[in-house]
PDB file of C-alpha atoms in Angstrom:
ATOM      1  CA  MET L 845      58.712  70.893 -88.085  1.00 90.00           C
ATOM      2  CA  ASP L 846      56.829  69.048 -85.869  1.00 96.00           C
ATOM      3  CA  VAL L 847      58.665  65.508 -84.892  1.00 98.00           C
ATOM      4  CA  VAL L 848      62.543  64.693 -85.600  1.00 98.00           C
ATOM      5  CA  SER L 849      63.738  61.257 -84.563  1.00 97.00           C
ATOM      6  CA  LEU L 850      66.478  59.446 -85.270  1.00 97.00           C
ATOM      7  CA  GLY L 851      68.290  55.685 -85.675  1.00 96.00           C
ATOM      8  CA  GLU L 852      69.264  53.136 -88.349  1.00 97.00           C
ATOM      9  CA  THR L 853      66.947  52.275 -91.608  1.00 97.00           C
ATOM     10  CA  MET L 854      68.355  49.156 -93.447  1.00 96.00           C
ATOM     11  CA  ILE L 855      67.371  47.174 -96.340  1.00 96.00           C
ATOM     12  CA  ILE L 856      65.397  44.233 -95.789  1.00 93.00           C
ATOM     13  CA  PHE L 857      65.104  41.280 -98.579  1.00 94.00           C
ATOM     14  CA  SER L 858      62.364  38.984 -98.224  1.00 91.00           C
ATOM     15  CA  ALA L 859      62.286  35.627 -98.899  1.00 92.00           C
ATOM     16  CA  GLU L 860      59.602  35.489-101.104  1.00 90.00           C
ATOM     17  CA  GLU L 861      59.220  30.841-100.505  1.00 89.00           C
ATOM     18  CA  THR L 862      57.294  29.526 -97.264  1.00 90.00           C
ATOM     19  CA  GLY L 863      60.945  27.538 -95.483  1.00 90.00           C
ATOM     20  CA  GLN L 864      64.834  27.697 -94.402  1.00 90.00           C
ATOM     21  CA  LEU L 865      66.445  30.630 -95.991  1.00 91.00           C
ATOM     22  CA  ARG L 866      68.949  28.427 -97.413  1.00 91.00           C
ATOM     23  CA  TYR L 867      66.533  26.856 -99.922  1.00 91.00           C
ATOM     24  CA  ASN L 868      64.990  29.759-101.135  1.00 90.00           C
ATOM     25  CA  ARG L 869      66.318  31.981-104.321  1.00 92.00           C
ATOM     26  CA  ASN L 870      64.262  34.897-104.866  1.00 94.00           C
ATOM     27  CA  PHE L 871      63.971  38.017-102.271  1.00 94.00           C
ATOM     28  CA  THR L 872      62.352  40.997-102.783  1.00 92.00           C
ATOM     29  CA  SER L 873      63.993  44.052-101.229  1.00 94.00           C
ATOM     30  CA  ARG L 874      62.552  47.208 -99.199  1.00 93.00           C
ATOM     31  CA  VAL L 875      63.713  50.330 -97.414  1.00 94.00           C
ATOM     32  CA  ALA L 876      63.008  49.698 -93.170  1.00 92.00           C
ATOM     33  CA  GLY L 877      63.421  51.671 -90.408  1.00 94.00           C
ATOM     34  CA  ALA L 878      61.113  51.644 -87.342  1.00 94.00           C
ATOM     35  CA  GLU L 879      62.253  55.976 -86.938  1.00 97.00           C
ATOM     36  CA  THR L 880      61.391  55.773 -90.347  1.00 97.00           C
ATOM     37  CA  ASN L 881      58.557  54.349 -90.276  1.00 96.00           C
ATOM     38  CA  THR L 882      57.309  56.533 -88.463  1.00 97.00           C
ATOM     39  CA  LEU L 883      58.396  59.893 -88.901  1.00 98.00           C
ATOM     40  CA  ILE L 884      56.688  58.258 -93.271  1.00 97.00           C
ATOM     41  CA  GLY L 885      52.983  57.231 -91.195  1.00 96.00           C
ATOM     42  CA  LEU L 886      53.440  60.929 -90.193  1.00 98.00           C
ATOM     43  CA  ALA L 887      54.029  63.163 -93.398  1.00 97.00           C
ATOM     44  CA  LYS L 888      51.679  60.682 -95.237  1.00 96.00           C
ATOM     45  CA  LEU L 889      49.248  62.429 -93.109  1.00 96.00           C
ATOM     46  CA  GLY L 890      50.270  66.216 -93.725  1.00 96.00           C
ATOM     47  CA  TYR L 891      52.977  66.910 -90.270  1.00 97.00           C
ATOM     48  CA  GLN L 892      56.614  67.559 -90.929  1.00 97.00           C
ATOM     49  CA  THR L 893      59.078  65.140 -89.854  1.00 98.00           C
ATOM     50  CA  GLY L 894      62.912  64.807 -90.442  1.00 97.00           C
ATOM     51  CA  TRP L 895      64.798  62.256 -89.569  1.00 98.00           C
ATOM     52  CA  MET L 896      69.410  62.249 -88.598  1.00 97.00           C
ATOM     53  CA  SER L 897      71.165  59.475 -89.373  1.00 97.00           C
ATOM     54  CA  ARG L 898      73.991  57.695 -91.277  1.00 97.00           C
ATOM     55  CA  VAL L 899      74.111  55.294 -94.021  1.00 98.00           C
ATOM     56  CA  GLY L 900      76.651  53.984 -95.658  1.00 97.00           C
ATOM     57  CA  LYS L 901      78.224  56.420 -98.431  1.00 97.00           C
ATOM     58  CA  ASP L 902      77.082  52.951-100.981  1.00 97.00           C
ATOM     59  CA  GLU L 903      73.521  52.111-103.420  1.00 97.00           C
ATOM     60  CA  LEU L 904      71.817  51.111-100.818  1.00 97.00           C
ATOM     61  CA  GLY L 905      71.841  54.050 -98.357  1.00 97.00           C
ATOM     62  CA  LYS L 906      71.200  56.001-101.922  1.00 97.00           C
ATOM     63  CA  ARG L 907      68.070  54.082-102.255  1.00 97.00           C
ATOM     64  CA  ILE L 908      67.280  54.602 -98.402  1.00 97.00           C
ATOM     65  CA  LEU L 909      68.161  58.834 -99.116  1.00 97.00           C
ATOM     66  CA  SER L 910      66.308  58.777-101.993  1.00 97.00           C
ATOM     67  CA  LYS L 911      62.725  56.440-100.968  1.00 96.00           C
ATOM     68  CA  ILE L 912      63.199  58.402 -97.389  1.00 97.00           C
ATOM     69  CA  ARG L 913      63.162  62.179 -99.137  1.00 97.00           C
ATOM     70  CA  GLY L 914      60.500  61.098-101.993  1.00 96.00           C
ATOM     71  CA  GLU L 915      58.132  59.751 -98.778  1.00 96.00           C
ATOM     72  CA  GLY L 916      58.432  63.453 -97.016  1.00 96.00           C
ATOM     73  CA  VAL L 917      60.929  63.765 -94.958  1.00 97.00           C
ATOM     74  CA  ASP L 918      63.678  65.760 -94.431  1.00 97.00           C
ATOM     75  CA  THR L 919      66.831  64.240 -94.373  1.00 97.00           C
ATOM     76  CA  SER L 920      69.227  67.463 -94.512  1.00 95.00           C
ATOM     77  CA  PHE L 921      71.227  66.143 -91.362  1.00 96.00           C
ATOM     78  CA  VAL L 922      71.476  62.279 -92.154  1.00 97.00           C
ATOM     79  CA  LYS L 923      75.386  61.462 -93.047  1.00 97.00           C
ATOM     80  CA  GLU L 924      77.063  59.704 -95.844  1.00 97.00           C
ATOM     81  CA  ASP L 925      79.811  57.913 -94.460  1.00 96.00           C
ATOM     82  CA  GLU L 926      82.443  56.627 -96.591  1.00 95.00           C
ATOM     83  CA  SER L 927      84.319  54.363 -93.848  1.00 95.00           C
ATOM     84  CA  ALA L 928      81.121  52.114 -92.970  1.00 97.00           C
ATOM     85  CA  PRO L 929      78.361  50.596 -95.134  1.00 97.00           C
ATOM     86  CA  THR L 930      73.741  50.585 -95.053  1.00 97.00           C
ATOM     87  CA  GLY L 931      72.507  47.543 -92.560  1.00 96.00           C
ATOM     88  CA  LEU L 932      70.639  45.317 -94.446  1.00 95.00           C
ATOM     89  CA  PHE L 933      68.776  42.642 -92.919  1.00 92.00           C
ATOM     90  CA  LEU L 934      67.174  39.349 -94.273  1.00 93.00           C
ATOM     91  CA  ARG L 935      64.124  37.697 -93.101  1.00 90.00           C
ATOM     92  CA  GLU L 936      62.761  34.179 -93.968  1.00 91.00           C
ATOM     93  CA  ARG L 937      59.116  32.654 -93.709  1.00 84.00           C
ATOM     94  CA  THR L 938      59.721  29.387 -91.410  1.00 82.00           C
ATOM     95  CA  THR L 939      56.089  28.884 -91.976  1.00 77.00           C
ATOM     96  CA  ILE L 940      52.721  31.103 -93.257  1.00 67.00           C
ATOM     97  CA  ASN L 941      52.206  32.800 -90.206  1.00 68.00           C
ATOM     98  CA  SER L 942      55.500  33.253 -88.864  1.00 76.00           C
ATOM     99  CA  SER L 943      58.831  34.052 -89.651  1.00 80.00           C
ATOM    100  CA  ARG L 944      63.219  34.901 -88.569  1.00 86.00           C
ATOM    101  CA  VAL L 945      65.275  38.261 -89.584  1.00 87.00           C
ATOM    102  CA  PHE L 946      68.547  38.370 -89.902  1.00 90.00           C
ATOM    103  CA  TYR L 947      70.697  40.904 -89.560  1.00 91.00           C
ATOM    104  CA  TYR L 948      74.167  42.608 -90.921  1.00 92.00           C
ATOM    105  CA  ARG L 949      74.178  45.761 -89.086  1.00 91.00           C
ATOM    106  CA  ASN L 950      77.553  45.196 -87.647  1.00 90.00           C
ATOM    107  CA  GLN L 951      80.420  48.121 -87.367  1.00 94.00           C
ATOM    108  CA  SER L 952      77.464  49.796 -90.438  1.00 96.00           C
ATOM    109  CA  ALA L 953      77.460  53.254 -90.855  1.00 97.00           C
ATOM    110  CA  ALA L 954      74.234  53.661 -88.677  1.00 97.00           C
ATOM    111  CA  SER L 955      76.172  52.055 -85.564  1.00 96.00           C
ATOM    112  CA  LYS L 956      79.433  54.807 -85.250  1.00 97.00           C
ATOM    113  CA  MET L 957      77.091  57.931 -84.976  1.00 97.00           C
ATOM    114  CA  VAL L 958      78.043  59.923 -82.424  1.00 97.00           C
ATOM    115  CA  PRO L 959      76.654  62.630 -80.099  1.00 97.00           C
ATOM    116  CA  ALA L 960      78.420  65.453 -82.837  1.00 96.00           C
ATOM    117  CA  ASP L 961      76.344  64.135 -85.342  1.00 96.00           C
ATOM    118  CA  MET L 962      72.948  66.040 -83.360  1.00 96.00           C
ATOM    119  CA  GLU L 963      72.239  69.550 -84.895  1.00 94.00           C
ATOM    120  CA  GLU L 964      70.657  70.788 -81.797  1.00 95.00           C
ATOM    121  CA  SER L 965      69.778  74.316 -83.900  1.00 93.00           C
ATOM    122  CA  TYR L 966      67.712  71.288 -86.462  1.00 94.00           C
ATOM    123  CA  LEU L 967      66.037  69.702 -83.056  1.00 93.00           C
ATOM    124  CA  ALA L 968      65.346  72.876 -81.318  1.00 93.00           C
ATOM    125  CA  LYS L 969      62.719  73.372 -84.206  1.00 91.00           C
ATOM    126  CA  ALA L 970      60.817  70.458 -83.708  1.00 95.00           C
ATOM    127  CA  LYS L 971      57.404  70.060 -81.583  1.00 96.00           C
ATOM    128  CA  PHE L 972      58.286  66.044 -80.319  1.00 97.00           C
ATOM    129  CA  LEU L 973      61.634  63.602 -80.780  1.00 98.00           C
ATOM    130  CA  TYR L 974      60.613  60.328 -81.130  1.00 98.00           C
ATOM    131  CA  LEU L 975      63.331  57.408 -79.941  1.00 98.00           C
ATOM    132  CA  THR L 976      63.031  53.606 -79.649  1.00 96.00           C
ATOM    133  CA  GLY L 977      65.295  51.880 -77.754  1.00 94.00           C
ATOM    134  CA  ILE L 978      66.532  49.720 -81.864  1.00 94.00           C
ATOM    135  CA  THR L 979      69.328  52.999 -81.493  1.00 95.00           C
ATOM    136  CA  PRO L 980      71.153  53.254 -77.851  1.00 94.00           C
ATOM    137  CA  ALA L 981      71.672  49.141 -78.632  1.00 93.00           C
ATOM    138  CA  LEU L 982      73.424  49.748 -81.242  1.00 93.00           C
ATOM    139  CA  SER L 983      76.473  50.686 -79.713  1.00 93.00           C
ATOM    140  CA  ASP L 984      78.305  52.290 -76.957  1.00 94.00           C
ATOM    141  CA  SER L 985      78.653  55.354 -79.269  1.00 96.00           C
ATOM    142  CA  CYS L 986      74.602  55.189 -80.600  1.00 96.00           C
ATOM    143  CA  LYS L 987      73.246  55.219 -76.312  1.00 95.00           C
ATOM    144  CA  ASN L 988      75.812  58.163 -76.131  1.00 97.00           C
ATOM    145  CA  THR L 989      74.947  59.651 -79.551  1.00 97.00           C
ATOM    146  CA  VAL L 990      71.020  59.158 -77.624  1.00 97.00           C
ATOM    147  CA  LEU L 991      71.069  60.332 -74.510  1.00 97.00           C
ATOM    148  CA  HIS L 992      72.843  63.157 -76.163  1.00 97.00           C
ATOM    149  CA  ALA L 993      69.796  64.044 -78.194  1.00 97.00           C
ATOM    150  CA  ILE L 994      68.229  63.716 -75.148  1.00 97.00           C
ATOM    151  CA  GLU L 995      70.229  66.810 -73.993  1.00 97.00           C
ATOM    152  CA  LEU L 996      68.867  69.212 -76.195  1.00 97.00           C
ATOM    153  CA  ALA L 997      65.070  68.099 -76.329  1.00 96.00           C
ATOM    154  CA  LYS L 998      64.778  69.318 -72.902  1.00 95.00           C
ATOM    155  CA  LYS L 999      67.376  72.435 -72.717  1.00 95.00           C
ATOM    156  CA  ASN L1000      65.262  73.258 -76.486  1.00 94.00           C
ATOM    157  CA  GLY L1001      61.781  72.356 -74.248  1.00 93.00           C
ATOM    158  CA  GLN L1002      60.759  69.383 -76.041  1.00 95.00           C
ATOM    159  CA  LYS L1003      58.257  66.608 -75.688  1.00 96.00           C
ATOM    160  CA  ILE L1004      60.318  63.140 -75.165  1.00 97.00           C
ATOM    161  CA  VAL L1005      58.295  60.031 -76.803  1.00 98.00           C
ATOM    162  CA  PHE L1006      59.769  56.603 -76.392  1.00 97.00           C
ATOM    163  CA  ASP L1007      58.701  53.328 -77.434  1.00 96.00           C
ATOM    164  CA  PRO L1008      60.769  51.029 -76.136  1.00 93.00           C
ATOM    165  CA  ASN L1009      60.423  48.788 -79.504  1.00 89.00           C
ATOM    166  CA  VAL L1010      62.886  45.622 -77.686  1.00 87.00           C
ATOM    167  CA  ARG L1011      64.966  43.829 -80.142  1.00 81.00           C
ATOM    168  CA  LYS L1012      66.476  40.400 -77.656  1.00 74.00           C
ATOM    169  CA  THR L1013      69.446  39.874 -80.130  1.00 73.00           C
ATOM    170  CA  LEU L1014      70.808  43.171 -79.318  1.00 77.00           C
ATOM    171  CA  LEU L1015      70.374  43.376 -76.019  1.00 76.00           C
ATOM    172  CA  ASP L1016      72.146  41.980 -72.971  1.00 73.00           C
ATOM    173  CA  ASP L1017      69.621  40.934 -70.519  1.00 68.00           C
ATOM    174  CA  LYS L1018      71.114  43.364 -67.383  1.00 72.00           C
ATOM    175  CA  THR L1019      72.386  46.619 -69.626  1.00 78.00           C
ATOM    176  CA  GLY L1020      69.858  46.511 -71.780  1.00 86.00           C
ATOM    177  CA  ARG L1021      66.989  46.608 -69.536  1.00 89.00           C
ATOM    178  CA  GLU L1022      68.851  49.287 -67.966  1.00 93.00           C
ATOM    179  CA  THR L1023      69.854  51.192 -71.040  1.00 93.00           C
ATOM    180  CA  LEU L1024      65.778  51.295 -71.796  1.00 95.00           C
ATOM    181  CA  LEU L1025      64.362  52.179 -68.099  1.00 95.00           C
ATOM    182  CA  GLU L1026      67.128  55.001 -68.598  1.00 96.00           C
ATOM    183  CA  ILE L1027      65.763  56.701 -71.651  1.00 96.00           C
ATOM    184  CA  ALA L1028      62.318  56.114 -70.379  1.00 96.00           C
ATOM    185  CA  ALA L1029      63.017  57.932 -67.493  1.00 97.00           C
ATOM    186  CA  LYS L1030      63.583  60.085 -69.401  1.00 97.00           C
ATOM    187  CA  SER L1031      60.977  60.804 -71.849  1.00 97.00           C
ATOM    188  CA  ASP L1032      57.322  62.211 -71.130  1.00 97.00           C
ATOM    189  CA  ILE L1033      55.408  59.754 -72.866  1.00 97.00           C
ATOM    190  CA  ILE L1034      56.541  56.209 -73.607  1.00 97.00           C
ATOM    191  CA  LEU L1035      54.887  53.280 -75.720  1.00 97.00           C
ATOM    192  CA  PRO L1036      54.942  49.672 -74.543  1.00 96.00           C
ATOM    193  CA  GLY L1037      54.246  46.509 -75.469  1.00 95.00           C
ATOM    194  CA  ILE L1038      53.176  43.843 -73.711  1.00 94.00           C
ATOM    195  CA  SER L1039      56.070  41.912 -73.635  1.00 92.00           C
ATOM    196  CA  GLU L1040      58.136  44.960 -73.856  1.00 94.00           C
ATOM    197  CA  GLY L1041      56.217  45.462 -70.426  1.00 94.00           C
ATOM    198  CA  TYR L1042      57.313  42.176 -69.800  1.00 94.00           C
ATOM    199  CA  TYR L1043      61.068  42.749 -70.339  1.00 93.00           C
ATOM    200  CA  LEU L1044      61.415  46.424 -67.830  1.00 94.00           C
ATOM    201  CA  PHE L1045      59.186  45.950 -65.053  1.00 94.00           C
ATOM    202  CA  LYS L1046      58.506  41.930 -65.405  1.00 94.00           C
ATOM    203  CA  SER L1047      54.569  42.356 -65.519  1.00 95.00           C
ATOM    204  CA  THR L1048      52.035  41.459 -67.678  1.00 94.00           C
ATOM    205  CA  ASP L1049      49.322  43.319 -67.070  1.00 96.00           C
ATOM    206  CA  CYS L1050      49.100  46.808 -68.701  1.00 96.00           C
ATOM    207  CA  GLU L1051      47.652  48.774 -65.953  1.00 96.00           C
ATOM    208  CA  GLU L1052      50.091  48.061 -64.231  1.00 97.00           C
ATOM    209  CA  ILE L1053      53.295  49.205 -66.872  1.00 97.00           C
ATOM    210  CA  ALA L1054      51.562  51.947 -67.331  1.00 97.00           C
ATOM    211  CA  LYS L1055      51.506  52.173 -63.448  1.00 96.00           C
ATOM    212  CA  GLU L1056      55.632  51.496 -63.408  1.00 96.00           C
ATOM    213  CA  CYS L1057      55.960  54.094 -67.190  1.00 96.00           C
ATOM    214  CA  LYS L1058      54.202  57.167 -65.104  1.00 96.00           C
ATOM    215  CA  GLN L1059      56.415  55.647 -61.758  1.00 95.00           C
ATOM    216  CA  LEU L1060      59.431  56.733 -63.616  1.00 95.00           C
ATOM    217  CA  GLY L1061      58.271  60.312 -64.690  1.00 94.00           C
ATOM    218  CA  ALA L1062      56.147  60.053 -68.009  1.00 96.00           C
ATOM    219  CA  GLU L1063      52.929  61.823 -67.600  1.00 96.00           C
ATOM    220  CA  MET L1064      52.071  59.471 -70.719  1.00 97.00           C
ATOM    221  CA  ALA L1065      51.790  56.028 -71.183  1.00 97.00           C
ATOM    222  CA  ILE L1066      50.261  54.239 -73.776  1.00 97.00           C
ATOM    223  CA  VAL L1067      49.620  50.204 -73.843  1.00 97.00           C
ATOM    224  CA  LYS L1068      49.712  48.617 -77.482  1.00 95.00           C
ATOM    225  CA  LEU L1069      47.700  45.835 -77.150  1.00 93.00           C
ATOM    226  CA  GLY L1070      48.095  43.650 -80.580  1.00 87.00           C
ATOM    227  CA  GLU L1071      44.746  42.534 -82.007  1.00 86.00           C
ATOM    228  CA  LYS L1072      42.844  43.503 -78.276  1.00 92.00           C
ATOM    229  CA  GLY L1073      43.521  47.739 -78.704  1.00 93.00           C
ATOM    230  CA  ALA L1074      45.243  49.862 -76.260  1.00 95.00           C
ATOM    231  CA  TYR L1075      45.389  51.219 -72.683  1.00 97.00           C
ATOM    232  CA  TYR L1076      46.736  54.686 -71.980  1.00 97.00           C
ATOM    233  CA  SER L1077      47.170  56.367 -68.644  1.00 96.00           C
ATOM    234  CA  THR L1078      47.719  59.733 -68.060  1.00 95.00           C
ATOM    235  CA  SER L1079      47.630  61.430 -64.282  1.00 89.00           C
ATOM    236  CA  ASP L1080      44.137  62.472 -64.805  1.00 91.00           C
ATOM    237  CA  THR L1081      42.338  59.388 -67.145  1.00 93.00           C
ATOM    238  CA  SER L1082      42.713  56.450 -68.357  1.00 95.00           C
ATOM    239  CA  GLY L1083      40.824  53.672 -70.478  1.00 96.00           C
ATOM    240  CA  TYR L1084      40.957  51.564 -72.974  1.00 96.00           C
ATOM    241  CA  VAL L1085      40.764  51.599 -76.602  1.00 94.00           C
ATOM    242  CA  GLN L1086      39.514  48.967 -78.597  1.00 93.00           C
ATOM    243  CA  PRO L1087      40.613  47.773 -81.377  1.00 89.00           C
ATOM    244  CA  TYR L1088      39.838  47.152 -85.608  1.00 87.00           C
ATOM    245  CA  GLN L1089      38.644  44.257 -86.933  1.00 82.00           C
ATOM    246  CA  VAL L1090      41.714  43.034 -89.521  1.00 79.00           C
ATOM    247  CA  GLU L1091      40.279  40.693 -91.613  1.00 73.00           C
ATOM    248  CA  ARG L1092      43.081  39.072 -92.743  1.00 71.00           C
ATOM    249  CA  VAL L1093      46.302  40.435 -91.088  1.00 71.00           C
ATOM    250  CA  ILE L1094      48.907  40.107 -94.417  1.00 65.00           C
ATOM    251  CA  ASP L1095      51.889  41.436 -92.407  1.00 68.00           C
ATOM    252  CA  PRO L1096      51.801  42.345 -88.733  1.00 70.00           C
ATOM    253  CA  ILE L1097      55.496  43.659 -88.322  1.00 74.00           C
ATOM    254  CA  GLY L1098      56.019  48.008 -88.526  1.00 75.00           C
ATOM    255  CA  ALA L1099      51.748  48.481 -87.580  1.00 86.00           C
ATOM    256  CA  GLY L1100      53.985  49.164 -83.921  1.00 91.00           C
ATOM    257  CA  ASP L1101      55.441  52.145 -85.516  1.00 94.00           C
ATOM    258  CA  GLY L1102      52.191  53.115 -86.891  1.00 94.00           C
ATOM    259  CA  PHE L1103      50.603  53.888 -84.088  1.00 95.00           C
ATOM    260  CA  ALA L1104      52.786  56.107 -82.408  1.00 96.00           C
ATOM    261  CA  ALA L1105      52.327  57.649 -86.033  1.00 96.00           C
ATOM    262  CA  GLY L1106      49.034  58.152 -84.705  1.00 96.00           C
ATOM    263  CA  VAL L1107      49.529  58.699 -81.422  1.00 97.00           C
ATOM    264  CA  ILE L1108      51.770  61.613 -82.001  1.00 97.00           C
ATOM    265  CA  SER L1109      49.765  62.989 -84.436  1.00 97.00           C
ATOM    266  CA  GLY L1110      46.464  63.125 -82.196  1.00 97.00           C
ATOM    267  CA  ILE L1111      48.167  64.716 -79.715  1.00 96.00           C
ATOM    268  CA  LEU L1112      50.228  67.056 -82.670  1.00 97.00           C
ATOM    269  CA  ASP L1113      45.886  67.687 -82.861  1.00 96.00           C
ATOM    270  CA  GLU L1114      45.493  68.259 -79.653  1.00 95.00           C
ATOM    271  CA  ILE L1115      42.500  65.811 -79.686  1.00 96.00           C
ATOM    272  CA  PRO L1116      41.721  64.220 -77.011  1.00 95.00           C
ATOM    273  CA  ILE L1117      43.994  60.882 -75.773  1.00 96.00           C
ATOM    274  CA  HIS L1118      41.395  58.546 -76.361  1.00 96.00           C
ATOM    275  CA  GLU L1119      41.358  60.046 -80.439  1.00 96.00           C
ATOM    276  CA  ALA L1120      44.347  60.135 -81.411  1.00 96.00           C
ATOM    277  CA  VAL L1121      44.888  56.460 -79.415  1.00 96.00           C
ATOM    278  CA  LYS L1122      42.148  55.370 -81.589  1.00 96.00           C
ATOM    279  CA  ARG L1123      43.401  56.467 -84.518  1.00 96.00           C
ATOM    280  CA  GLY L1124      47.277  54.922 -83.357  1.00 95.00           C
ATOM    281  CA  CYS L1125      44.538  51.419 -83.752  1.00 95.00           C
ATOM    282  CA  ALA L1126      43.207  52.577 -86.374  1.00 94.00           C
ATOM    283  CA  ILE L1127      47.032  52.682 -88.560  1.00 94.00           C
ATOM    284  CA  GLY L1128      48.066  49.423 -86.728  1.00 92.00           C
ATOM    285  CA  ALA L1129      45.596  47.898 -88.347  1.00 91.00           C
ATOM    286  CA  ILE L1130      45.915  48.647 -91.474  1.00 91.00           C
ATOM    287  CA  VAL L1131      49.511  48.112 -92.001  1.00 89.00           C
ATOM    288  CA  THR L1132      49.116  45.300 -90.416  1.00 84.00           C
ATOM    289  CA  SER L1133      46.510  44.602 -93.569  1.00 78.00           C
ATOM    290  CA  VAL L1134      49.081  45.158 -96.831  1.00 78.00           C
ATOM    291  CA  ASP L1135      52.739  43.316 -97.256  1.00 74.00           C
ATOM    292  CA  GLY L1136      55.621  45.453 -95.849  1.00 74.00           C
ATOM    293  CA  ASP L1137      56.439  48.211 -93.351  1.00 76.00           C
ATOM    294  CA  ILE L1138      55.342  51.512 -94.990  1.00 82.00           C
ATOM    295  CA  GLU L1139      53.611  50.558 -97.907  1.00 85.00           C
ATOM    296  CA  GLY L1140      49.997  50.552 -95.936  1.00 87.00           C
ATOM    297  CA  LEU L1141      50.621  54.033 -94.100  1.00 92.00           C
ATOM    298  CA  PRO L1142      47.780  55.995 -95.141  1.00 92.00           C
ATOM    299  CA  ASP L1143      47.279  59.596 -95.782  1.00 92.00           C
ATOM    300  CA  LYS L1144      45.008  61.570 -93.585  1.00 93.00           C
ATOM    301  CA  GLU L1145      41.667  60.699 -96.916  1.00 93.00           C
ATOM    302  CA  THR L1146      42.470  57.444 -95.994  1.00 93.00           C
ATOM    303  CA  LEU L1147      42.716  57.046 -93.054  1.00 94.00           C
ATOM    304  CA  GLU L1148      38.925  59.293 -91.404  1.00 93.00           C
ATOM    305  CA  GLU L1149      37.336  56.212 -94.273  1.00 91.00           C
ATOM    306  CA  TYR L1150      38.744  53.016 -92.203  1.00 90.00           C
ATOM    307  CA  MET L1151      37.958  54.766 -89.283  1.00 92.00           C
ATOM    308  CA  ASN L1152      34.580  56.452 -90.218  1.00 89.00           C
ATOM    309  CA  GLN L1153      33.857  53.074 -92.267  1.00 79.00           C
ATOM    310  CA  THR L1154      32.788  55.864 -95.513  1.00 53.00           C
ATOM    311  CA  ASN L1155      33.554  53.902 -97.891  1.00 49.00           C
ATOM    312  CA  LYS L1156      32.802  50.064 -97.832  1.00 54.00           C
ATOM    313  CA  GLU L1157      32.948  49.207-101.916  1.00 50.00           C
ATOM    314  CA  ASP L1158      35.182  46.928-102.922  1.00 46.00           C
ATOM    315  CA  VAL L1159      36.784  49.121-105.670  1.00 41.00           C
ATOM    316  CA  ILE L1160      36.397  52.248-106.233  1.00 42.00           C
ATOM    317  CA  ARG L1161      36.334  53.562-109.822  1.00 40.00           C
TER     318      ARG L1161
END
């Protein structure tokens, strides 16, 4: 096992028409979850990944399990909860270039995760534990579950990768920030974006954000700069990685999860950090050009072609 993660995956119903949700009649549904997006991204690149969570023992939960397994992620330790439903959320396109989401995840099966759901022998098989700031914001029991998973990871010598992935609708300003900083202080690699850096450290300077992450104890900080690329900082090197140009952004959601998959894959391959971050930028760019969170995640061959620009044909025959 290369990477294990835990968190909530839901079904998203996206309105097909632009405008307020109340006027929409047609929706497209997909499986969506930050942690599983990254795990699927890694699985597509050939790495062994596992997911620990809960889903409702209902049709939506069965759809999620079928999809995640089908994408190559191990779901042996995902529990089907008979007493709570699978979470879902709706997305409206307020304009062509902006959208808004409405969550229906309160008291969901995943929000009822408890520390006992974490199987130490399973976690111990992995090289990395991947976490986001979404899971601890779901409930007190989820927060305790994340902290317990961190304890088990440290006990077994695993590296912890943390993407703050701030969801302000879930976080209390004070306690939410404190929780994310507590997890960041226990992490080895931190992957904040600029807005997340501001939420945590009140700074929009990428070098300052990276410095703050390292002062918490992280050995590596990689700051996502969106269309401007990324900045990385370790104990002995730092630098900027230029972005890949995207002619037309179709759907930016999921780009950060793809970025994380690219960076982690590079670290697993033991390539220079600059190249690992470059890989993350490439996958993030690919994801934005496709509608959906996981639909654009590339396999290794597609990623190499994109990074090397070896195939410029519009149609491959």
